[in-house]
PDB file of C-alpha atoms in Angstrom:
ATOM      1  CA  UNK A   1      45.679 -58.680  22.096  1.00  0.00           C
ATOM      2  CA  UNK A   2      48.176 -58.073  24.896  1.00  0.00           C
ATOM      3  CA  UNK A   3      48.689 -54.735  26.671  1.00  0.00           C
ATOM      4  CA  UNK A   4      52.095 -54.436  25.051  1.00  0.00           C
ATOM      5  CA  UNK A   5      50.685 -54.939  21.563  1.00  0.00           C
ATOM      6  CA  UNK A   6      47.945 -52.460  22.311  1.00  0.00           C
ATOM      7  CA  UNK A   7      50.418 -49.825  23.517  1.00  0.00           C
ATOM      8  CA  UNK A   8      52.541 -50.418  20.424  1.00  0.00           C
ATOM      9  CA  UNK A   9      49.487 -49.943  18.250  1.00  0.00           C
ATOM     10  CA  UNK A  10      48.744 -46.631  19.946  1.00  0.00           C
ATOM     11  CA  UNK A  11      52.352 -45.601  19.478  1.00  0.00           C
ATOM     12  CA  UNK A  12      52.093 -46.369  15.762  1.00  0.00           C
ATOM     13  CA  UNK A  13      48.809 -44.527  15.565  1.00  0.00           C
ATOM     14  CA  UNK A  14      50.394 -41.477  17.230  1.00  0.00           C
ATOM     15  CA  UNK A  15      53.224 -41.637  14.703  1.00  0.00           C
ATOM     16  CA  UNK A  16      50.646 -41.806  11.916  1.00  0.00           C
ATOM     17  CA  UNK A  17      48.952 -38.778  13.421  1.00  0.00           C
ATOM     18  CA  UNK A  18      52.260 -36.907  13.378  1.00  0.00           C
ATOM     19  CA  UNK A  19      52.785 -37.859   9.748  1.00  0.00           C
ATOM     20  CA  UNK A  20      49.319 -36.552   8.913  1.00  0.00           C
ATOM     21  CA  UNK A  21      50.041 -33.286  10.741  1.00  0.00           C
ATOM     22  CA  UNK A  22      53.337 -32.996   8.866  1.00  0.00           C
ATOM     23  CA  UNK A  23      51.457 -33.409   5.585  1.00  0.00           C
ATOM     24  CA  UNK A  24      48.984 -30.723   6.641  1.00  0.00           C
ATOM     25  CA  UNK A  25      51.814 -28.325   7.496  1.00  0.00           C
ATOM     26  CA  UNK A  26      53.607 -28.901   4.191  1.00  0.00           C
ATOM     27  CA  UNK A  27      50.431 -28.512   2.142  1.00  0.00           C
ATOM     28  CA  UNK A  28      49.426 -25.353   3.996  1.00  0.00           C
ATOM     29  CA  UNK A  29      52.878 -23.874   3.369  1.00  0.00           C
ATOM     30  CA  UNK A  30      52.372 -24.328  -0.386  1.00  0.00           C
ATOM     31  CA  UNK A  31      48.742 -23.178  -0.247  1.00  0.00           C
ATOM     32  CA  UNK A  32      49.676 -19.976   1.640  1.00  0.00           C
ATOM     33  CA  UNK A  33      52.456 -19.266  -0.871  1.00  0.00           C
ATOM     34  CA  UNK A  34      49.989 -19.807  -3.726  1.00  0.00           C
ATOM     35  CA  UNK A  35      47.498 -17.464  -2.053  1.00  0.00           C
ATOM     36  CA  UNK A  36      50.146 -14.757  -1.610  1.00  0.00           C
ATOM     37  CA  UNK A  37      51.124 -15.083  -5.268  1.00  0.00           C
ATOM     38  CA  UNK A  38      47.494 -14.900  -6.291  1.00  0.00           C
ATOM     39  CA  UNK A  39      46.991 -11.681  -4.309  1.00  0.00           C
ATOM     40  CA  UNK A  40      50.211 -10.251  -5.695  1.00  0.00           C
ATOM     41  CA  UNK A  41      49.137 -11.060  -9.255  1.00  0.00           C
ATOM     42  CA  UNK A  42      45.766  -9.443  -8.626  1.00  0.00           C
ATOM     43  CA  UNK A  43      47.384  -6.200  -7.436  1.00  0.00           C
ATOM     44  CA  UNK A  44      49.952  -6.270 -10.226  1.00  0.00           C
ATOM     45  CA  UNK A  45      47.131  -6.607 -12.734  1.00  0.00           C
ATOM     46  CA  UNK A  46      45.310  -3.697 -11.142  1.00  0.00           C
ATOM     47  CA  UNK A  47      48.413  -1.500 -11.221  1.00  0.00           C
ATOM     48  CA  UNK A  48      49.057  -2.547 -14.810  1.00  0.00           C
ATOM     49  CA  UNK A  49      45.506  -1.704 -15.735  1.00  0.00           C
ATOM     50  CA  UNK A  50      45.538   1.674 -13.966  1.00  0.00           C
ATOM     51  CA  UNK A  51      48.933   2.895 -15.156  1.00  0.00           C
ATOM     52  CA  UNK A  52      50.109   0.596 -17.930  1.00  0.00           C
ATOM     53  CA  UNK A  53      47.048   0.867 -20.160  1.00  0.00           C
ATOM     54  CA  UNK A  54      46.872   4.707 -20.100  1.00  0.00           C
ATOM     55  CA  UNK A  55      50.626   4.935 -20.778  1.00  0.00           C
ATOM     56  CA  UNK A  56      50.244   2.567 -23.728  1.00  0.00           C
ATOM     57  CA  UNK A  57      47.261   4.526 -25.015  1.00  0.00           C
ATOM     58  CA  UNK A  58      49.076   7.856 -24.765  1.00  0.00           C
ATOM     59  CA  UNK A  59      52.118   6.392 -26.482  1.00  0.00           C
ATOM     60  CA  UNK A  60      49.942   4.962 -29.237  1.00  0.00           C
ATOM     61  CA  UNK A  61      48.119   8.226 -29.840  1.00  0.00           C
ATOM     62  CA  UNK A  62      51.402  10.155 -29.827  1.00  0.00           C
ATOM     63  CA  UNK A  63      52.985   7.854 -32.397  1.00  0.00           C
ATOM     64  CA  UNK A  64      49.825   7.879 -34.476  1.00  0.00           C
ATOM     65  CA  UNK A  65      49.559  11.666 -34.649  1.00  0.00           C
ATOM     66  CA  UNK A  66      53.269  12.196 -35.177  1.00  0.00           C
ATOM     67  CA  UNK A  67      53.489   9.906 -38.192  1.00  0.00           C
ATOM     68  CA  UNK A  68      49.865  10.077 -39.374  1.00  0.00           C
ATOM     69  CA  UNK A  69      50.314  12.692 -42.138  1.00  0.00           C
ATOM     70  CA  UNK A  70      52.933  10.594 -43.896  1.00  0.00           C
ATOM     71  CA  UNK A  71      50.854   7.401 -43.814  1.00  0.00           C
ATOM     72  CA  UNK A  72      48.707   6.084 -46.690  1.00  0.00           C
ATOM     73  CA  UNK A  73      44.916   6.010 -46.165  1.00  0.00           C
ATOM     74  CA  UNK A  74      44.652   2.213 -45.688  1.00  0.00           C
ATOM     75  CA  UNK A  75      47.251   2.114 -42.930  1.00  0.00           C
ATOM     76  CA  UNK A  76      45.498   4.990 -41.199  1.00  0.00           C
ATOM     77  CA  UNK A  77      42.258   2.974 -41.077  1.00  0.00           C
ATOM     78  CA  UNK A  78      44.150  -0.010 -39.691  1.00  0.00           C
ATOM     79  CA  UNK A  79      45.639   2.263 -37.005  1.00  0.00           C
ATOM     80  CA  UNK A  80      42.156   3.410 -36.032  1.00  0.00           C
ATOM     81  CA  UNK A  81      40.741  -0.111 -36.029  1.00  0.00           C
ATOM     82  CA  UNK A  82      43.564  -1.624 -33.952  1.00  0.00           C
ATOM     83  CA  UNK A  83      42.779   0.013 -30.569  1.00  0.00           C
ATOM     84  CA  UNK A  84      39.046  -0.396 -31.133  1.00  0.00           C
ATOM     85  CA  UNK A  85      39.531  -4.110 -31.901  1.00  0.00           C
ATOM     86  CA  UNK A  86      41.715  -4.549 -28.818  1.00  0.00           C
ATOM     87  CA  UNK A  87      39.069  -2.893 -26.673  1.00  0.00           C
ATOM     88  CA  UNK A  88      36.354  -5.119 -28.142  1.00  0.00           C
ATOM     89  CA  UNK A  89      38.378  -8.315 -27.513  1.00  0.00           C
ATOM     90  CA  UNK A  90      39.229  -7.159 -23.966  1.00  0.00           C
ATOM     91  CA  UNK A  91      35.589  -6.390 -23.229  1.00  0.00           C
ATOM     92  CA  UNK A  92      34.394  -9.701 -24.697  1.00  0.00           C
ATOM     93  CA  UNK A  93      36.920 -11.695 -22.683  1.00  0.00           C
ATOM     94  CA  UNK A  94      35.915  -9.993 -19.445  1.00  0.00           C
ATOM     95  CA  UNK A  95      32.272 -10.609 -20.198  1.00  0.00           C
ATOM     96  CA  UNK A  96      32.965 -14.293 -20.886  1.00  0.00           C
ATOM     97  CA  UNK A  97      35.003 -14.748 -17.677  1.00  0.00           C
ATOM     98  CA  UNK A  98      32.548 -12.841 -15.536  1.00  0.00           C
ATOM     99  CA  UNK A  99      31.364 -14.720 -12.472  1.00  0.00           C
ATOM    100  CA  UNK A 100      28.918 -13.285  -9.931  1.00  0.00           C
ATOM    101  CA  UNK A 101      30.843 -15.173  -7.195  1.00  0.00           C
ATOM    102  CA  UNK A 102      34.009 -13.173  -7.783  1.00  0.00           C
ATOM    103  CA  UNK A 103      32.466  -9.728  -7.586  1.00  0.00           C
TER     104      UNK A 103
ATOM    105  CA  UNK B 129      32.329 -21.562  13.791  1.00  0.00           C
ATOM    106  CA  UNK B 130      34.384 -22.959  10.941  1.00  0.00           C
ATOM    107  CA  UNK B 131      34.571 -26.557  12.262  1.00  0.00           C
ATOM    108  CA  UNK B 132      30.863 -27.233  11.899  1.00  0.00           C
ATOM    109  CA  UNK B 133      30.751 -25.740   8.413  1.00  0.00           C
ATOM    110  CA  UNK B 134      29.968 -27.976   5.450  1.00  0.00           C
ATOM    111  CA  UNK B 135      32.544 -28.738   2.757  1.00  0.00           C
ATOM    112  CA  UNK B 136      30.769 -26.662   0.155  1.00  0.00           C
ATOM    113  CA  UNK B 137      30.688 -23.590   2.392  1.00  0.00           C
ATOM    114  CA  UNK B 138      34.372 -23.959   3.182  1.00  0.00           C
ATOM    115  CA  UNK B 139      35.247 -24.280  -0.498  1.00  0.00           C
ATOM    116  CA  UNK B 140      33.207 -21.201  -1.309  1.00  0.00           C
ATOM    117  CA  UNK B 141      35.088 -19.396   1.457  1.00  0.00           C
ATOM    118  CA  UNK B 142      38.434 -20.424  -0.078  1.00  0.00           C
ATOM    119  CA  UNK B 143      37.408 -19.401  -3.594  1.00  0.00           C
ATOM    120  CA  UNK B 144      35.786 -16.106  -2.713  1.00  0.00           C
ATOM    121  CA  UNK B 145      37.872 -14.821   0.186  1.00  0.00           C
ATOM    122  CA  UNK B 146      41.146 -16.691  -0.378  1.00  0.00           C
ATOM    123  CA  UNK B 147      40.757 -17.987   3.188  1.00  0.00           C
ATOM    124  CA  UNK B 148      43.667 -20.321   4.071  1.00  0.00           C
ATOM    125  CA  UNK B 149      42.085 -21.300   7.369  1.00  0.00           C
ATOM    126  CA  UNK B 150      39.015 -22.649   5.559  1.00  0.00           C
ATOM    127  CA  UNK B 151      41.182 -24.864   3.355  1.00  0.00           C
ATOM    128  CA  UNK B 152      43.129 -26.075   6.398  1.00  0.00           C
ATOM    129  CA  UNK B 153      39.905 -27.123   8.107  1.00  0.00           C
ATOM    130  CA  UNK B 154      38.789 -28.911   4.977  1.00  0.00           C
ATOM    131  CA  UNK B 155      42.111 -30.695   4.641  1.00  0.00           C
ATOM    132  CA  UNK B 156      42.203 -31.783   8.299  1.00  0.00           C
ATOM    133  CA  UNK B 157      38.870 -33.505   7.759  1.00  0.00           C
ATOM    134  CA  UNK B 158      40.171 -35.760   5.025  1.00  0.00           C
ATOM    135  CA  UNK B 159      43.957 -36.147   5.330  1.00  0.00           C
ATOM    136  CA  UNK B 160      43.698 -39.440   7.254  1.00  0.00           C
ATOM    137  CA  UNK B 161      41.224 -40.858   4.747  1.00  0.00           C
ATOM    138  CA  UNK B 162      43.379 -39.920   1.750  1.00  0.00           C
ATOM    139  CA  UNK B 163      46.527 -41.134   3.517  1.00  0.00           C
ATOM    140  CA  UNK B 164      44.954 -44.545   4.167  1.00  0.00           C
ATOM    141  CA  UNK B 165      44.046 -44.864   0.497  1.00  0.00           C
ATOM    142  CA  UNK B 166      47.536 -43.783  -0.590  1.00  0.00           C
ATOM    143  CA  UNK B 167      49.374 -46.164   1.709  1.00  0.00           C
ATOM    144  CA  UNK B 168      47.262 -49.080   0.513  1.00  0.00           C
ATOM    145  CA  UNK B 169      48.450 -48.367  -3.040  1.00  0.00           C
ATOM    146  CA  UNK B 170      52.023 -47.252  -2.434  1.00  0.00           C
ATOM    147  CA  UNK B 171      52.785 -49.590   0.481  1.00  0.00           C
ATOM    148  CA  UNK B 172      55.408 -47.131   1.695  1.00  0.00           C
ATOM    149  CA  UNK B 173      54.856 -44.388   4.246  1.00  0.00           C
ATOM    150  CA  UNK B 174      57.154 -41.762   2.702  1.00  0.00           C
ATOM    151  CA  UNK B 175      55.729 -42.284  -0.774  1.00  0.00           C
ATOM    152  CA  UNK B 176      52.199 -42.122   0.621  1.00  0.00           C
ATOM    153  CA  UNK B 177      52.993 -38.814   2.343  1.00  0.00           C
ATOM    154  CA  UNK B 178      54.282 -37.357  -0.927  1.00  0.00           C
ATOM    155  CA  UNK B 179      51.184 -38.545  -2.777  1.00  0.00           C
ATOM    156  CA  UNK B 180      48.811 -37.035  -0.213  1.00  0.00           C
ATOM    157  CA  UNK B 181      50.678 -33.718  -0.298  1.00  0.00           C
ATOM    158  CA  UNK B 182      50.569 -33.614  -4.079  1.00  0.00           C
ATOM    159  CA  UNK B 183      46.889 -34.569  -4.097  1.00  0.00           C
ATOM    160  CA  UNK B 184      45.857 -31.777  -1.734  1.00  0.00           C
ATOM    161  CA  UNK B 185      47.954 -29.176  -3.544  1.00  0.00           C
ATOM    162  CA  UNK B 186      46.455 -30.270  -6.869  1.00  0.00           C
ATOM    163  CA  UNK B 187      42.982 -30.180  -5.315  1.00  0.00           C
ATOM    164  CA  UNK B 188      43.611 -26.637  -4.084  1.00  0.00           C
ATOM    165  CA  UNK B 189      44.814 -25.484  -7.496  1.00  0.00           C
ATOM    166  CA  UNK B 190      41.808 -27.044  -9.227  1.00  0.00           C
ATOM    167  CA  UNK B 191      39.292 -26.168  -6.534  1.00  0.00           C
ATOM    168  CA  UNK B 192      37.162 -24.128  -8.923  1.00  0.00           C
ATOM    169  CA  UNK B 193      36.557 -27.282 -10.975  1.00  0.00           C
ATOM    170  CA  UNK B 194      35.053 -29.097  -7.963  1.00  0.00           C
ATOM    171  CA  UNK B 195      31.395 -29.763  -8.668  1.00  0.00           C
ATOM    172  CA  UNK B 196      29.920 -30.305  -5.209  1.00  0.00           C
ATOM    173  CA  UNK B 197      30.350 -34.066  -4.715  1.00  0.00           C
ATOM    174  CA  UNK B 198      32.128 -35.442  -1.661  1.00  0.00           C
ATOM    175  CA  UNK B 199      35.374 -33.464  -1.266  1.00  0.00           C
ATOM    176  CA  UNK B 200      37.183 -36.319   0.523  1.00  0.00           C
ATOM    177  CA  UNK B 201      36.285 -38.761  -2.244  1.00  0.00           C
ATOM    178  CA  UNK B 202      37.432 -36.256  -4.865  1.00  0.00           C
ATOM    179  CA  UNK B 203      40.871 -35.796  -3.253  1.00  0.00           C
ATOM    180  CA  UNK B 204      41.148 -39.574  -2.780  1.00  0.00           C
ATOM    181  CA  UNK B 205      40.558 -40.044  -6.521  1.00  0.00           C
ATOM    182  CA  UNK B 206      43.233 -37.440  -7.283  1.00  0.00           C
ATOM    183  CA  UNK B 207      45.623 -39.240  -4.898  1.00  0.00           C
ATOM    184  CA  UNK B 208      44.854 -42.584  -6.532  1.00  0.00           C
ATOM    185  CA  UNK B 209      45.604 -41.165  -9.984  1.00  0.00           C
ATOM    186  CA  UNK B 210      48.900 -39.698  -8.809  1.00  0.00           C
ATOM    187  CA  UNK B 211      49.826 -42.946  -7.052  1.00  0.00           C
ATOM    188  CA  UNK B 212      49.013 -45.107 -10.066  1.00  0.00           C
ATOM    189  CA  UNK B 213      50.953 -42.765 -12.347  1.00  0.00           C
ATOM    190  CA  UNK B 214      53.926 -42.963 -10.015  1.00  0.00           C
ATOM    191  CA  UNK B 215      53.731 -46.749  -9.804  1.00  0.00           C
ATOM    192  CA  UNK B 216      53.546 -46.960 -13.584  1.00  0.00           C
ATOM    193  CA  UNK B 217      56.574 -44.685 -13.927  1.00  0.00           C
ATOM    194  CA  UNK B 218      58.455 -46.789 -11.410  1.00  0.00           C
ATOM    195  CA  UNK B 219      57.592 -49.959 -13.341  1.00  0.00           C
ATOM    196  CA  UNK B 220      58.723 -48.393 -16.614  1.00  0.00           C
ATOM    197  CA  UNK B 221      61.951 -47.196 -15.022  1.00  0.00           C
ATOM    198  CA  UNK B 222      62.598 -50.688 -13.693  1.00  0.00           C
ATOM    199  CA  UNK B 223      61.703 -52.111 -17.108  1.00  0.00           C
ATOM    200  CA  UNK B 224      64.187 -49.788 -18.847  1.00  0.00           C
ATOM    201  CA  UNK B 225      66.988 -50.566 -16.423  1.00  0.00           C
ATOM    202  CA  UNK B 226      66.163 -54.256 -16.697  1.00  0.00           C
ATOM    203  CA  UNK B 227      66.005 -54.475 -20.509  1.00  0.00           C
ATOM    204  CA  UNK B 228      69.721 -55.147 -20.789  1.00  0.00           C
ATOM    205  CA  UNK B 229      69.193 -58.407 -18.905  1.00  0.00           C
ATOM    206  CA  UNK B 230      65.747 -59.242 -20.282  1.00  0.00           C
ATOM    207  CA  UNK B 231      64.890 -60.593 -23.710  1.00  0.00           C
ATOM    208  CA  UNK B 232      63.173 -58.229 -26.174  1.00  0.00           C
ATOM    209  CA  UNK B 233      59.724 -59.858 -25.905  1.00  0.00           C
ATOM    210  CA  UNK B 234      59.356 -59.186 -22.167  1.00  0.00           C
ATOM    211  CA  UNK B 235      56.385 -56.987 -21.376  1.00  0.00           C
ATOM    212  CA  UNK B 236      56.117 -54.361 -18.656  1.00  0.00           C
ATOM    213  CA  UNK B 237      53.115 -56.247 -17.263  1.00  0.00           C
ATOM    214  CA  UNK B 238      55.213 -59.343 -16.675  1.00  0.00           C
ATOM    215  CA  UNK B 239      57.488 -57.548 -14.253  1.00  0.00           C
ATOM    216  CA  UNK B 240      56.947 -58.417 -10.592  1.00  0.00           C
ATOM    217  CA  UNK B 241      55.263 -55.785  -8.409  1.00  0.00           C
ATOM    218  CA  UNK B 242      57.327 -53.351  -6.395  1.00  0.00           C
ATOM    219  CA  UNK B 243      58.386 -55.026  -3.124  1.00  0.00           C
ATOM    220  CA  UNK B 244      56.380 -54.034  -0.050  1.00  0.00           C
ATOM    221  CA  UNK B 245      59.317 -52.886   2.070  1.00  0.00           C
ATOM    222  CA  UNK B 246      58.292 -51.507   5.438  1.00  0.00           C
ATOM    223  CA  UNK B 247      54.614 -52.079   4.770  1.00  0.00           C
ATOM    224  CA  UNK B 248      52.670 -54.526   6.858  1.00  0.00           C
ATOM    225  CA  UNK B 249      49.109 -55.123   5.745  1.00  0.00           C
ATOM    226  CA  UNK B 250      48.081 -56.583   9.087  1.00  0.00           C
ATOM    227  CA  UNK B 251      49.513 -53.582  10.929  1.00  0.00           C
ATOM    228  CA  UNK B 252      47.664 -51.274   8.550  1.00  0.00           C
ATOM    229  CA  UNK B 253      44.382 -53.094   9.149  1.00  0.00           C
ATOM    230  CA  UNK B 254      44.851 -52.913  12.906  1.00  0.00           C
ATOM    231  CA  UNK B 255      45.738 -49.223  12.752  1.00  0.00           C
ATOM    232  CA  UNK B 256      42.636 -48.523  10.724  1.00  0.00           C
ATOM    233  CA  UNK B 257      40.524 -50.525  13.170  1.00  0.00           C
ATOM    234  CA  UNK B 258      41.975 -48.560  16.081  1.00  0.00           C
ATOM    235  CA  UNK B 259      41.382 -45.194  14.410  1.00  0.00           C
ATOM    236  CA  UNK B 260      37.835 -46.205  13.565  1.00  0.00           C
ATOM    237  CA  UNK B 261      37.177 -47.476  17.093  1.00  0.00           C
ATOM    238  CA  UNK B 262      38.571 -44.252  18.616  1.00  0.00           C
ATOM    239  CA  UNK B 263      36.385 -42.180  16.290  1.00  0.00           C
ATOM    240  CA  UNK B 264      33.322 -44.096  17.465  1.00  0.00           C
ATOM    241  CA  UNK B 265      33.994 -43.395  21.156  1.00  0.00           C
ATOM    242  CA  UNK B 266      31.867 -40.863  23.044  1.00  0.00           C
ATOM    243  CA  UNK B 267      33.221 -37.305  22.862  1.00  0.00           C
ATOM    244  CA  UNK B 268      34.803 -37.191  26.339  1.00  0.00           C
ATOM    245  CA  UNK B 269      36.365 -40.665  26.120  1.00  0.00           C
ATOM    246  CA  UNK B 270      37.849 -39.747  22.757  1.00  0.00           C
ATOM    247  CA  UNK B 271      39.281 -36.605  24.281  1.00  0.00           C
ATOM    248  CA  UNK B 272      40.899 -38.580  27.123  1.00  0.00           C
ATOM    249  CA  UNK B 273      42.490 -40.968  24.613  1.00  0.00           C
ATOM    250  CA  UNK B 274      43.671 -38.057  22.492  1.00  0.00           C
ATOM    251  CA  UNK B 275      45.279 -36.261  25.434  1.00  0.00           C
ATOM    252  CA  UNK B 276      46.840 -39.369  26.937  1.00  0.00           C
ATOM    253  CA  UNK B 277      48.140 -41.199  23.877  1.00  0.00           C
ATOM    254  CA  UNK B 278      48.529 -38.587  21.160  1.00  0.00           C
ATOM    255  CA  UNK B 279      49.516 -35.506  23.147  1.00  0.00           C
ATOM    256  CA  UNK B 280      51.182 -37.189  26.148  1.00  0.00           C
ATOM    257  CA  UNK B 281      49.265 -35.045  28.626  1.00  0.00           C
ATOM    258  CA  UNK B 282      49.881 -36.298  32.224  1.00  0.00           C
ATOM    259  CA  UNK B 283      46.939 -38.023  33.933  1.00  0.00           C
ATOM    260  CA  UNK B 284      46.855 -35.380  36.650  1.00  0.00           C
ATOM    261  CA  UNK B 285      46.389 -32.606  34.090  1.00  0.00           C
ATOM    262  CA  UNK B 286      43.619 -34.580  32.360  1.00  0.00           C
ATOM    263  CA  UNK B 287      41.921 -35.031  35.740  1.00  0.00           C
ATOM    264  CA  UNK B 288      42.151 -31.281  36.403  1.00  0.00           C
ATOM    265  CA  UNK B 289      40.786 -30.445  32.962  1.00  0.00           C
ATOM    266  CA  UNK B 290      37.795 -32.722  33.437  1.00  0.00           C
ATOM    267  CA  UNK B 291      37.287 -31.867  37.107  1.00  0.00           C
ATOM    268  CA  UNK B 292      37.819 -35.465  38.249  1.00  0.00           C
ATOM    269  CA  UNK B 293      40.340 -37.311  40.400  1.00  0.00           C
ATOM    270  CA  UNK B 294      43.421 -38.938  38.912  1.00  0.00           C
ATOM    271  CA  UNK B 295      42.211 -42.372  40.054  1.00  0.00           C
ATOM    272  CA  UNK B 296      38.938 -41.773  38.314  1.00  0.00           C
ATOM    273  CA  UNK B 297      40.741 -41.021  35.067  1.00  0.00           C
ATOM    274  CA  UNK B 298      42.893 -44.150  35.466  1.00  0.00           C
ATOM    275  CA  UNK B 299      39.784 -46.294  35.848  1.00  0.00           C
ATOM    276  CA  UNK B 300      38.110 -44.629  32.873  1.00  0.00           C
ATOM    277  CA  UNK B 301      41.208 -45.056  30.759  1.00  0.00           C
ATOM    278  CA  UNK B 302      41.368 -48.734  31.679  1.00  0.00           C
ATOM    279  CA  UNK B 303      37.738 -49.231  30.678  1.00  0.00           C
ATOM    280  CA  UNK B 304      38.163 -47.359  27.408  1.00  0.00           C
ATOM    281  CA  UNK B 305      41.242 -49.459  26.605  1.00  0.00           C
ATOM    282  CA  UNK B 306      39.355 -52.670  27.271  1.00  0.00           C
ATOM    283  CA  UNK B 307      36.485 -51.532  25.091  1.00  0.00           C
ATOM    284  CA  UNK B 308      38.861 -50.587  22.279  1.00  0.00           C
ATOM    285  CA  UNK B 309      40.783 -53.842  22.566  1.00  0.00           C
ATOM    286  CA  UNK B 310      37.608 -55.861  22.364  1.00  0.00           C
ATOM    287  CA  UNK B 311      36.432 -53.911  19.340  1.00  0.00           C
ATOM    288  CA  UNK B 312      39.718 -54.226  17.458  1.00  0.00           C
ATOM    289  CA  UNK B 313      40.065 -57.949  18.205  1.00  0.00           C
ATOM    290  CA  UNK B 314      36.470 -58.527  17.207  1.00  0.00           C
ATOM    291  CA  UNK B 315      36.879 -56.617  13.942  1.00  0.00           C
ATOM    292  CA  UNK B 316      40.130 -58.365  13.028  1.00  0.00           C
ATOM    293  CA  UNK B 317      38.585 -61.766  13.713  1.00  0.00           C
ATOM    294  CA  UNK B 318      35.715 -60.878  11.376  1.00  0.00           C
ATOM    295  CA  UNK B 319      38.114 -60.241   8.471  1.00  0.00           C
TER     296      UNK B 319
END
């Protein structure tokens, strides 16, 4: 192998290195964006849980008590069972997805 | 010290603390390996770059499904799947555009492979030999090569960094080059 060929090979290797660095930059750009979105979703979920759920509950109770007297017995039972069922499903799902690594 | 950390620790760091730096370290370890695998399949540098990018992004998004084998091998498998899917799509696209000229009984398998434009297998082998030979050099020699050839650092600066004279560095560089040349020639003759 001549010196010229060897230098050319190093030049190509340096170009390859640049390509690899370019790949790393592009991937990291996407990964950082994904991480930001993940954090944002986590906070949005927390806000939703803290404010959204109580608002929904209050609204539900308000509607229930406003229209309760006019409702037949069966529908009343369904109205009682609905929030309890939702709570049970929510609790079960959280229990299933629980991971000690994410605490 | 994140550079000496094992793959599994880095992955745990990414999953638990959302640490981008940990993923970057992990990726830097294996990008060259995955790229080599991709270029061997795609035979095109731009396509190989796309494949490697997609593979690492997919690996990041599915990181929680990683089950503690070799991370580099895992990403290489993902890259191979993406590459093969892309090649298959390309073949089908060429088949569809070619059906007007072909008879109805022609099969996709009978189509010729995609031409290897811009890809030179011998060049690829030599590049891989060089990278391997550089990796096997002693730490300081590798650093000199990295500064001189990959970062274009002037010889005088290298000499200052290592506390040696410029002539000394020139002699060392010459010897390293000779050693590398011998290794590459030897390896290529073996193939």
